Short mmCIF file of C-alpha atoms in Angstrom, two decimals:
data_model
loop_
_atom_site.label_atom_id
_atom_site.label_comp_id
_atom_site.label_asym_id
_atom_site.label_seq_id
_atom_site.Cartn_x
_atom_site.Cartn_y
_atom_site.Cartn_z
CA MET C 1 24.56 12.04 35.75
CA ALA C 2 24.93 15.29 33.79
CA VAL C 3 28.01 16.19 35.85
CA CYS C 4 29.45 12.71 35.30
CA GLU C 5 28.95 13.15 31.55
CA LEU C 6 31.01 16.33 31.62
CA LEU C 7 33.82 14.59 33.50
CA TYR C 8 33.76 11.08 32.00
CA ALA C 9 32.09 11.30 28.58
CA GLU C 10 32.08 8.13 26.47
CA ARG C 11 31.25 9.78 23.12
CA ASP C 12 31.70 13.23 21.60
CA LEU C 13 28.38 14.98 20.95
CA LYS C 14 27.40 15.80 17.38
CA GLY C 15 25.18 18.78 18.12
CA ALA C 16 24.97 21.69 20.51
CA ARG C 17 24.08 20.44 24.00
CA ALA C 18 22.16 23.58 25.02
CA ARG C 19 19.78 23.44 22.04
CA ARG C 20 19.02 19.74 22.54
CA TRP C 21 18.49 20.12 26.24
CA VAL C 22 16.10 23.07 25.87
CA ASN C 23 13.87 21.10 23.49
CA THR C 24 14.09 17.81 25.42
CA LEU C 25 13.44 19.40 28.81
CA SER C 26 10.51 21.34 27.31
CA LEU C 27 9.05 18.02 26.10
CA ALA C 28 9.58 16.49 29.56
CA ALA C 29 7.85 19.46 31.21
CA LEU C 30 4.89 19.03 28.87
CA ASN C 31 4.66 15.37 29.88
CA VAL C 32 4.67 16.30 33.58
CA LEU C 33 1.77 18.69 33.00
CA MET C 34 -0.14 16.05 31.01
CA ILE C 35 0.22 13.46 33.78
CA LYS C 36 -0.85 16.02 36.38
CA PHE C 37 -4.03 17.12 34.59
CA LEU C 38 -5.03 14.06 32.54
CA PHE C 39 -3.80 11.23 34.80
CA PHE C 40 -4.51 12.64 38.23
CA GLY C 41 -2.87 10.27 40.68
CA ALA C 42 -1.70 8.04 37.79
CA ALA C 43 -0.16 4.75 38.95
CA LEU C 44 -0.15 5.85 42.58
CA GLY C 45 -3.85 6.70 42.34
CA ALA C 46 -4.52 3.29 40.81
CA ALA C 47 -2.64 1.62 43.69
CA MET C 48 -4.68 3.54 46.28
CA THR C 49 -7.92 2.59 44.53
CA ALA C 50 -6.95 -1.11 44.46
CA GLU C 51 -5.98 -0.93 48.13
CA ARG C 52 -9.30 0.65 49.06
CA LEU C 53 -11.18 -2.07 47.17
CA ASP C 54 -8.86 -4.81 48.49
CA PHE C 55 -8.34 -5.91 44.88
CA GLY C 56 -5.42 -7.69 43.21
CA PHE C 57 -3.41 -10.93 43.29
CA PHE C 58 -0.87 -9.76 45.85
CA ARG C 59 -3.64 -8.97 48.34
CA TRP C 60 -5.44 -12.22 47.68
CA LEU C 61 -2.16 -14.05 48.36
CA ASP C 62 -1.83 -12.03 51.58
CA LEU C 63 1.85 -11.30 50.95
CA VAL C 64 4.02 -9.59 53.54
CA GLU C 65 4.40 -5.92 52.53
CA GLY C 66 8.20 -6.13 52.11
CA THR C 67 7.88 -9.15 49.83
CA ALA C 68 5.08 -7.49 47.87
CA ILE C 69 7.21 -4.37 47.31
CA ILE C 70 10.19 -6.34 46.01
CA LEU C 71 7.98 -8.43 43.72
CA SER C 72 6.20 -5.27 42.56
CA VAL C 73 9.41 -3.65 41.37
CA ILE C 74 10.48 -6.82 39.52
CA LEU C 75 7.03 -7.35 37.99
CA LEU C 76 6.60 -3.75 36.82
CA ASP C 77 10.09 -3.77 35.31
CA ALA C 78 9.10 -6.86 33.30
CA VAL C 79 5.92 -5.05 32.19
CA ILE C 80 8.01 -2.11 30.95
CA TYR C 81 10.33 -4.51 29.10
CA PHE C 82 7.44 -6.09 27.15
CA GLN C 83 5.83 -2.69 26.63
CA HIS C 84 9.09 -1.52 25.06
CA ILE C 85 9.07 -4.42 22.61
CA ILE C 86 5.47 -3.61 21.64
CA LEU C 87 6.45 0.01 21.00
CA HIS C 88 9.00 -1.22 18.46
CA LYS C 89 6.79 -3.81 16.76
CA VAL C 90 3.45 -1.99 16.31
CA PRO C 91 3.83 0.58 13.45
CA PHE C 92 1.93 3.53 14.96
CA LEU C 93 3.38 2.93 18.42
CA TRP C 94 6.85 2.87 16.85
CA ARG C 95 6.17 6.27 15.27
CA ILE C 96 5.35 7.58 18.75
CA HIS C 97 8.41 5.90 20.28
CA MET C 98 10.62 7.17 17.45
CA VAL C 99 10.72 10.57 19.17
CA HIS C 100 12.92 8.88 21.76
CA HIS C 101 15.17 7.26 19.13
CA VAL C 102 15.80 10.12 16.70
CA ASP C 103 18.04 11.79 19.26
CA VAL C 104 21.44 11.57 17.55
CA ASP C 105 23.30 12.27 20.80
CA CYS C 106 22.20 9.78 23.43
CA ASP C 107 22.81 11.29 26.85
CA VAL C 108 21.11 11.68 30.24
CA THR C 109 18.29 13.81 28.78
CA THR C 110 17.40 11.06 26.28
CA GLY C 111 16.13 9.15 29.30
CA ILE C 112 13.25 11.62 29.68
CA ARG C 113 12.67 12.30 25.96
CA PHE C 114 9.31 10.67 25.20
CA HIS C 115 6.27 11.75 23.21
CA PRO C 116 3.21 12.60 25.36
CA LEU C 117 1.23 9.85 23.60
CA GLU C 118 3.85 7.30 24.67
CA ILE C 119 3.72 8.58 28.25
CA GLY C 120 -0.07 8.18 28.20
CA PHE C 121 0.16 4.69 26.68
CA SER C 122 2.75 3.62 29.25
CA MET C 123 0.74 5.07 32.13
CA LEU C 124 -2.39 3.15 31.12
CA ILE C 125 -0.40 -0.11 31.01
CA LYS C 126 1.18 0.55 34.42
CA MET C 127 -2.16 1.50 35.96
CA THR C 128 -3.71 -1.72 34.65
CA ALA C 129 -0.83 -3.83 36.02
CA VAL C 130 -1.01 -2.06 39.38
CA VAL C 131 -4.73 -2.74 39.78
CA VAL C 132 -4.71 -6.35 38.49
CA TRP C 133 -1.75 -7.38 40.65
CA GLY C 134 -2.78 -5.29 43.64
CA ILE C 135 0.61 -3.63 43.86
CA PRO C 136 0.94 -1.63 47.11
CA VAL C 137 1.29 2.14 47.05
CA LEU C 138 4.84 2.03 48.39
CA GLY C 139 5.73 -0.55 45.73
CA VAL C 140 4.56 1.83 42.99
CA LEU C 141 6.44 4.75 44.53
CA VAL C 142 9.68 2.75 44.83
CA PHE C 143 9.33 1.50 41.26
CA GLU C 144 8.72 4.95 39.78
CA VAL C 145 11.83 6.30 41.53
CA VAL C 146 13.92 3.29 40.43
CA LEU C 147 12.60 3.41 36.85
CA ASN C 148 13.34 7.09 36.38
CA ALA C 149 16.78 6.82 37.95
CA ALA C 150 17.58 3.76 35.82
CA SER C 151 16.43 5.52 32.64
CA LEU C 152 18.71 8.50 33.34
CA PHE C 153 21.62 6.18 34.14
CA SER C 154 21.25 3.76 31.20
CA HIS C 155 20.96 6.59 28.66
CA SER C 156 23.80 8.66 30.08
CA ASN C 157 26.93 9.29 28.04
CA ILE C 158 29.41 8.12 30.66
CA ARG C 159 32.42 5.83 30.58
CA LEU C 160 32.47 3.10 33.22
CA PRO C 161 35.48 0.90 34.02
CA ALA C 162 35.20 -2.19 31.80
CA THR C 163 35.32 -4.76 34.60
CA PHE C 164 32.81 -2.89 36.75
CA ASP C 165 30.48 -2.47 33.74
CA LYS C 166 30.73 -6.18 32.88
CA TYR C 167 29.64 -7.39 36.31
CA LEU C 168 27.06 -4.64 36.88
CA SER C 169 25.36 -5.46 33.57
CA TRP C 170 24.52 -8.96 34.82
CA VAL C 171 21.92 -7.33 37.06
CA PHE C 172 21.30 -3.78 35.84
CA VAL C 173 21.15 -2.15 32.42
CA THR C 174 24.29 -0.05 31.96
CA PRO C 175 24.93 2.75 29.42
CA ASN C 176 27.36 0.45 27.61
CA MET C 177 24.63 -2.18 27.25
CA HIS C 178 21.75 0.12 26.36
CA CYS C 179 23.56 2.26 23.79
CA ILE C 180 23.29 -0.67 21.35
CA HIS C 181 19.52 -0.22 21.43
CA HIS C 182 19.94 3.32 20.06
CA SER C 183 21.95 2.22 17.03
CA THR C 184 20.79 3.24 13.55
CA GLU C 185 21.05 -0.44 12.56
CA GLN C 186 17.73 -2.19 13.18
CA THR C 187 19.44 -5.51 13.96
CA GLU C 188 20.99 -3.70 16.94
CA SER C 189 18.11 -1.38 17.91
CA ASP C 190 15.86 -4.46 18.22
CA ARG C 191 18.06 -5.67 21.08
CA ASN C 192 18.63 -4.72 24.74
CA TYR C 193 15.11 -3.44 25.50
CA GLY C 194 15.55 -3.45 29.28
CA PHE C 195 15.33 -0.25 31.32
CA CYS C 196 16.44 -1.30 34.79
CA LEU C 197 17.02 -5.05 35.23
CA SER C 198 19.06 -6.70 32.49
CA TRP C 199 17.62 -10.16 33.18
CA TRP C 200 14.74 -9.90 30.74
CA ASP C 201 16.93 -9.44 27.67
CA ARG C 202 19.02 -12.43 28.65
CA ILE C 203 16.02 -14.62 29.53
CA PHE C 204 13.99 -13.82 26.39
CA GLY C 205 16.87 -13.77 23.90
CA THR C 206 17.01 -10.08 23.07
CA TYR C 207 20.43 -9.45 24.61
CA MET C 208 23.37 -8.35 22.44
CA GLU C 209 26.94 -7.89 23.58
CA LYS C 210 28.65 -4.66 22.53
CA SER C 211 31.40 -5.47 20.02
CA PHE C 212 32.47 -2.03 18.82
CA GLU C 213 34.07 1.15 20.09
CA ALA C 214 31.87 4.04 21.20
CA THR C 215 33.32 6.28 18.49
CA GLN C 216 32.02 3.85 15.84
CA MET C 217 28.47 3.97 17.17
CA GLN C 218 25.92 5.64 14.89
CA ILE C 219 23.00 6.75 17.04
CA GLY C 220 19.51 7.68 15.85
CA VAL C 221 17.13 6.57 13.10
CA LYS C 222 18.10 6.34 9.45
CA GLY C 223 16.32 8.96 7.36
CA VAL C 224 15.69 11.37 10.21
CA GLU C 225 19.23 12.43 11.06
CA SER C 226 18.49 16.11 10.42
CA PHE C 227 18.80 18.35 13.47
CA SER C 228 15.53 19.99 12.42
CA TRP C 229 13.77 16.94 13.94
CA GLN C 230 15.12 17.89 17.37
CA THR C 231 12.78 20.88 17.86
CA LEU C 232 9.80 20.58 20.19
CA PRO C 233 7.11 21.20 17.50
CA ARG C 234 8.56 18.56 15.15
CA MET C 235 9.00 16.02 17.95
CA LEU C 236 5.31 16.43 18.82
CA TRP C 237 4.25 16.19 15.18
CA MET C 238 6.59 13.34 14.20
CA PRO C 239 4.19 10.37 14.76
CA PHE C 240 1.79 11.86 12.25
CA VAL C 241 4.31 12.47 9.44
CA ILE C 242 6.21 9.18 9.49
CA GLU C 243 5.01 6.52 7.06
CA SER C 244 6.70 3.42 8.43
CA LYS C 245 9.72 2.27 10.40
CA ASN C 246 12.86 4.13 9.35
CA LYS C 247 10.96 5.76 6.45
CA PRO C 248 10.00 9.42 6.87
CA ARG C 249 8.08 11.24 4.19
CA ALA C 250 10.83 12.73 2.05
CA ALA C 251 9.16 16.10 1.61
CA LEU C 252 8.92 16.53 5.37
CA ASP C 253 12.45 15.40 6.20
CA LYS C 254 14.28 18.32 4.64
CA GLY C 255 16.12 19.84 7.53
CA PRO C 256 18.03 23.10 7.54
CA SER C 257 21.48 23.23 5.94
CA ARG C 258 23.21 23.52 9.35
CA ASP C 259 22.81 19.78 9.95
CA ARG C 260 25.92 19.51 12.06
CA GLY C 261 24.53 21.84 14.70
CA ARG C 262 27.36 24.30 14.26
#
């Protein structure tokens, strides 16, 4: 996806790519370490435990493994959709999720830019869903691969042919569809919550059609446009210094004078 962005970029970047990527990839590496040491086994471990105990709806229904895997991917994607809405609606959870949204240059790395607390919150929800539904180990593995690939794709800064994008978005979340969710306007950022399947936004009325050119798109969160928020220490500290949605504490939002990343 990074190579595709270099060849077929949809938007010009506002800041220096190298600086953003170093901080974002450092945050992603921290999350990997957290999952390894605090959530040993994580969702896969939960699936193995449920399998050993013969627990969960899918096992009680005695579903064929292939059917269970397909339903698992669809079900877990729906769980992530509703989890995403909760992250936007609950004030403290929004402050955690804001780390993902303050990126003023949405690209492939934005798809892995999440606060460790959000990763932990998401993992607990997935583990609960895996155990309650009795999702098979292979179903969890397939979903995790699909979810991560879809997140990288939907956040990528690439230009797709209009016709191809139109038809693809009826099933999957495309960059053209998801970029609306990263708008600085709340009426737009409270739309298109899906990560992989686009059905949920259409079914539950949160879908919005893109009606503007990419160059007109203002990405990020109002009040925290400063590039000083893009450093690893400030991304980690952000949930604890934000008062409410789109309202940072003024004294803490004074970024350096080189706000254009030049």
